[in-house]
Amino acid sequence: MAESHGGAKAPATDAHTEADGGHHAGAFPPFESSTFASQLVSLAIFFVLLYVIVSKLALPKVGGAIEARQNKIEGDLAEAQTLKDQSEAALKAYEGELASARSRAQAIGNESRDKANAQAEAERKTLEDQLAAKLAEAEKTIASTRATAMSNVRGIAADAAGTIVQQLTGVVPDTASVNAAVDASLKG
Amino acid sequence: MKIDPIHQFNIEPLFTLGHIGNHTIAFTNSSLYMLVAVAIISILMLASGSQLVPGRLQSVAEISYEFVASTIRSTAGTEGMKFFPLVFSLFMFLCVSNLVGVIPYTFTISSHLIVTVALALLVFFTVLIYGVAKNGLKFFKIFVPHGVPGYILPLVMFIEVLSFFLRPVSHSVRLFANMLAGHIALKVFAGFVAMLGFSLGAIGWVGGVLPLALTISLYALEILVAFLQAYVFAILTCIYLNDAIHPGH
């Protein structure tokens, strides 16, 4: 393979050299020193040009775009965080408000219930007092009526006892002793 | 059927620019492809818009930016970002020109040793001058590794100095040789297809299938190599710059 390759190469190079007007004396092109100066000059020109374009224009532009995107993303994230915090704060405030409203409602309910209870209690008390007063009055009336009745009963009993003793003995008993005897039996 | 795998590397003067001493300075096909590379990079980086949501071209530009930036940060640290324009220019120049060079009938700038040597020396002197300017004599601590026993130190220093001065050689030859060899291999295998077809007729057409398959797979490999060698050149540049920024590591 190497021979056939070498054999094919040699005449081709010759043919090329002839066609080219003898610029390349058949040397291996990368080692042909006559082309070095041209290559170095063009490399210097174009590499410096590239360096200037890259350092002054390209990298600031692309780097700026990347940085702008980074900043935008970070800004958006920060904004989202702020909004989230705000909504959480609002939720917390709402829940606090709800809880306080609930406790206030409970307090109002308790207060009105207590008030109603107290009023009912007071009314009951006055009613009981009135009833008690009426009861006491009634008892007093009963007691006086009873006492009156009892004193009447004593008179009747003394009269009856005197009459009974007169009927049995024919002697009119002494009023004082009859009374004493009636009192003793009433007491007994 | 003639196969000339070397023809693709010829420098053809297109017009003469002037003379320096007894050298003729010409605008060559190499110059043209340098111009093409610079134009492609400029279009990619400048005409791609700065939208908040990037389009395709802008995505490519931003991926290139981030890729080179992260390469520098990971190898030379944040201080290495000083050299971002240099590394970015080197990487994009080589990557674009190598990828353009893979297209048939085009010229590959980095297949010429003089170009890769010039770029490698640019990096070498940047490292040397910046390293000495920033760190003074402490820069030369890179030749004295830590934890080496005294009796072996002269030998280690000799090797370190030698390897430091051979850096531009390996740096440039790696790129040059990869591009050159890849393109020659591609041309040779592609040439076999035509050669078999023309010389053996129908049998040759059938026989040409194997070199054709090889050409296709080599072509894919060459596209990878074109990118990879540009990346290797850029990452070595970062590693060398790291020595200038942080000597004694």
PDB file of N, CA and C in Angstrom, chain A residues 9-41:
ATOM      1  N   LYS A   9       1.983   9.392  -5.515  1.00  0.00           N
ATOM      2  CA  LYS A   9       2.177  10.745  -5.027  1.00  0.00           C
ATOM      3  C   LYS A   9       3.211  11.514  -5.858  1.00  0.00           C
ATOM      4  N   ALA A  10       4.307  10.838  -6.129  1.00  0.00           N
ATOM      5  CA  ALA A  10       5.425  11.545  -6.743  1.00  0.00           C
ATOM      6  C   ALA A  10       5.050  12.217  -8.072  1.00  0.00           C
ATOM      7  N   PRO A  11       4.476  11.506  -8.999  1.00  0.00           N
ATOM      8  CA  PRO A  11       4.150  12.177 -10.262  1.00  0.00           C
ATOM      9  C   PRO A  11       3.091  13.266 -10.085  1.00  0.00           C
ATOM     10  N   ALA A  12       2.187  13.028  -9.153  1.00  0.00           N
ATOM     11  CA  ALA A  12       1.139  14.021  -8.933  1.00  0.00           C
ATOM     12  C   ALA A  12       1.765  15.334  -8.475  1.00  0.00           C
ATOM     13  N   THR A  13       2.692  15.222  -7.533  1.00  0.00           N
ATOM     14  CA  THR A  13       3.338  16.427  -7.023  1.00  0.00           C
ATOM     15  C   THR A  13       4.074  17.144  -8.150  1.00  0.00           C
ATOM     16  N   ASP A  14       4.754  16.326  -8.953  1.00  0.00           N
ATOM     17  CA  ASP A  14       5.487  16.919 -10.083  1.00  0.00           C
ATOM     18  C   ASP A  14       4.532  17.663 -11.003  1.00  0.00           C
ATOM     19  N   ALA A  15       3.418  16.969 -11.325  1.00  0.00           N
ATOM     20  CA  ALA A  15       2.444  17.568 -12.241  1.00  0.00           C
ATOM     21  C   ALA A  15       1.913  18.869 -11.668  1.00  0.00           C
ATOM     22  N   HIS A  16       1.647  18.822 -10.370  1.00  0.00           N
ATOM     23  CA  HIS A  16       1.100  20.010  -9.730  1.00  0.00           C
ATOM     24  C   HIS A  16       2.122  21.148  -9.788  1.00  0.00           C
ATOM     25  N   THR A  17       3.365  20.818  -9.489  1.00  0.00           N
ATOM     26  CA  THR A  17       4.413  21.832  -9.465  1.00  0.00           C
ATOM     27  C   THR A  17       4.551  22.481 -10.835  1.00  0.00           C
ATOM     28  N   GLU A  18       4.500  21.652 -11.842  1.00  0.00           N
ATOM     29  CA  GLU A  18       4.637  22.207 -13.190  1.00  0.00           C
ATOM     30  C   GLU A  18       3.453  23.130 -13.517  1.00  0.00           C
ATOM     31  N   ALA A  19       2.253  22.633 -13.186  1.00  0.00           N
ATOM     32  CA  ALA A  19       1.061  23.430 -13.479  1.00  0.00           C
ATOM     33  C   ALA A  19       1.087  24.747 -12.720  1.00  0.00           C
ATOM     34  N   ASP A  20       1.714  24.735 -11.553  1.00  0.00           N
ATOM     35  CA  ASP A  20       1.689  25.907 -10.700  1.00  0.00           C
ATOM     36  C   ASP A  20       2.787  26.913 -11.052  1.00  0.00           C
ATOM     37  N   GLY A  21       3.558  26.626 -12.050  1.00  0.00           N
ATOM     38  CA  GLY A  21       4.603  27.544 -12.467  1.00  0.00           C
ATOM     39  C   GLY A  21       5.841  27.462 -11.592  1.00  0.00           C
ATOM     40  N   GLY A  22       5.996  26.337 -10.897  1.00  0.00           N
ATOM     41  CA  GLY A  22       7.226  26.095 -10.166  1.00  0.00           C
ATOM     42  C   GLY A  22       7.348  26.874  -8.867  1.00  0.00           C
ATOM     43  N   HIS A  23       6.223  27.307  -8.307  1.00  0.00           N
ATOM     44  CA  HIS A  23       6.279  28.022  -7.030  1.00  0.00           C
ATOM     45  C   HIS A  23       6.731  27.106  -5.918  1.00  0.00           C
ATOM     46  N   HIS A  24       6.211  25.879  -5.911  1.00  0.00           N
ATOM     47  CA  HIS A  24       6.555  24.930  -4.863  1.00  0.00           C
ATOM     48  C   HIS A  24       7.526  23.929  -5.434  1.00  0.00           C
ATOM     49  N   ALA A  25       8.683  23.912  -4.871  1.00  0.00           N
ATOM     50  CA  ALA A  25       9.741  23.072  -5.431  1.00  0.00           C
ATOM     51  C   ALA A  25       9.587  21.630  -4.989  1.00  0.00           C
ATOM     52  N   GLY A  26       8.364  21.154  -4.827  1.00  0.00           N
ATOM     53  CA  GLY A  26       8.142  19.753  -4.498  1.00  0.00           C
ATOM     54  C   GLY A  26       8.336  19.441  -3.032  1.00  0.00           C
ATOM     55  N   ALA A  27       8.597  20.450  -2.211  1.00  0.00           N
ATOM     56  CA  ALA A  27       8.802  20.187  -0.791  1.00  0.00           C
ATOM     57  C   ALA A  27       7.452  19.931  -0.135  1.00  0.00           C
ATOM     58  N   PHE A  28       7.514  19.348   1.055  1.00  0.00           N
ATOM     59  CA  PHE A  28       6.296  19.117   1.832  1.00  0.00           C
ATOM     60  C   PHE A  28       5.755  20.493   2.243  1.00  0.00           C
ATOM     61  N   PRO A  29       4.550  20.860   1.840  1.00  0.00           N
ATOM     62  CA  PRO A  29       4.096  22.252   2.009  1.00  0.00           C
ATOM     63  C   PRO A  29       4.268  22.823   3.420  1.00  0.00           C
ATOM     64  N   PRO A  30       3.916  22.061   4.498  1.00  0.00           N
ATOM     65  CA  PRO A  30       4.064  22.674   5.813  1.00  0.00           C
ATOM     66  C   PRO A  30       5.510  23.040   6.166  1.00  0.00           C
ATOM     67  N   PHE A  31       6.484  22.447   5.464  1.00  0.00           N
ATOM     68  CA  PHE A  31       7.884  22.761   5.794  1.00  0.00           C
ATOM     69  C   PHE A  31       8.512  23.674   4.748  1.00  0.00           C
ATOM     70  N   GLU A  32       7.705  24.240   3.898  1.00  0.00           N
ATOM     71  CA  GLU A  32       8.238  25.100   2.842  1.00  0.00           C
ATOM     72  C   GLU A  32       8.412  26.512   3.404  1.00  0.00           C
ATOM     73  N   SER A  33       9.641  26.875   3.666  1.00  0.00           N
ATOM     74  CA  SER A  33       9.890  28.096   4.440  1.00  0.00           C
ATOM     75  C   SER A  33       9.544  29.367   3.673  1.00  0.00           C
ATOM     76  N   SER A  34       9.408  29.278   2.367  1.00  0.00           N
ATOM     77  CA  SER A  34       9.109  30.505   1.616  1.00  0.00           C
ATOM     78  C   SER A  34       7.699  31.014   1.910  1.00  0.00           C
ATOM     79  N   THR A  35       6.831  30.117   2.405  1.00  0.00           N
ATOM     80  CA  THR A  35       5.457  30.551   2.694  1.00  0.00           C
ATOM     81  C   THR A  35       5.303  31.049   4.131  1.00  0.00           C
ATOM     82  N   PHE A  36       6.348  30.894   4.947  1.00  0.00           N
ATOM     83  CA  PHE A  36       6.208  31.199   6.382  1.00  0.00           C
ATOM     84  C   PHE A  36       5.885  32.668   6.624  1.00  0.00           C
ATOM     85  N   ALA A  37       6.599  33.548   5.915  1.00  0.00           N
ATOM     86  CA  ALA A  37       6.418  34.978   6.168  1.00  0.00           C
ATOM     87  C   ALA A  37       4.972  35.388   5.884  1.00  0.00           C
ATOM     88  N   SER A  38       4.450  34.936   4.736  1.00  0.00           N
ATOM     89  CA  SER A  38       3.068  35.274   4.390  1.00  0.00           C
ATOM     90  C   SER A  38       2.112  34.771   5.455  1.00  0.00           C
ATOM     91  N   GLN A  39       2.318  33.530   5.876  1.00  0.00           N
ATOM     92  CA  GLN A  39       1.399  32.943   6.854  1.00  0.00           C
ATOM     93  C   GLN A  39       1.466  33.673   8.185  1.00  0.00           C
ATOM     94  N   LEU A  40       2.717  33.995   8.606  1.00  0.00           N
ATOM     95  CA  LEU A  40       2.854  34.685   9.895  1.00  0.00           C
ATOM     96  C   LEU A  40       2.210  36.051   9.851  1.00  0.00           C
ATOM     97  N   VAL A  41       2.395  36.761   8.725  1.00  0.00           N
ATOM     98  CA  VAL A  41       1.814  38.102   8.627  1.00  0.00           C
ATOM     99  C   VAL A  41       0.291  38.010   8.645  1.00  0.00           C
TER     100      VAL A  41
END
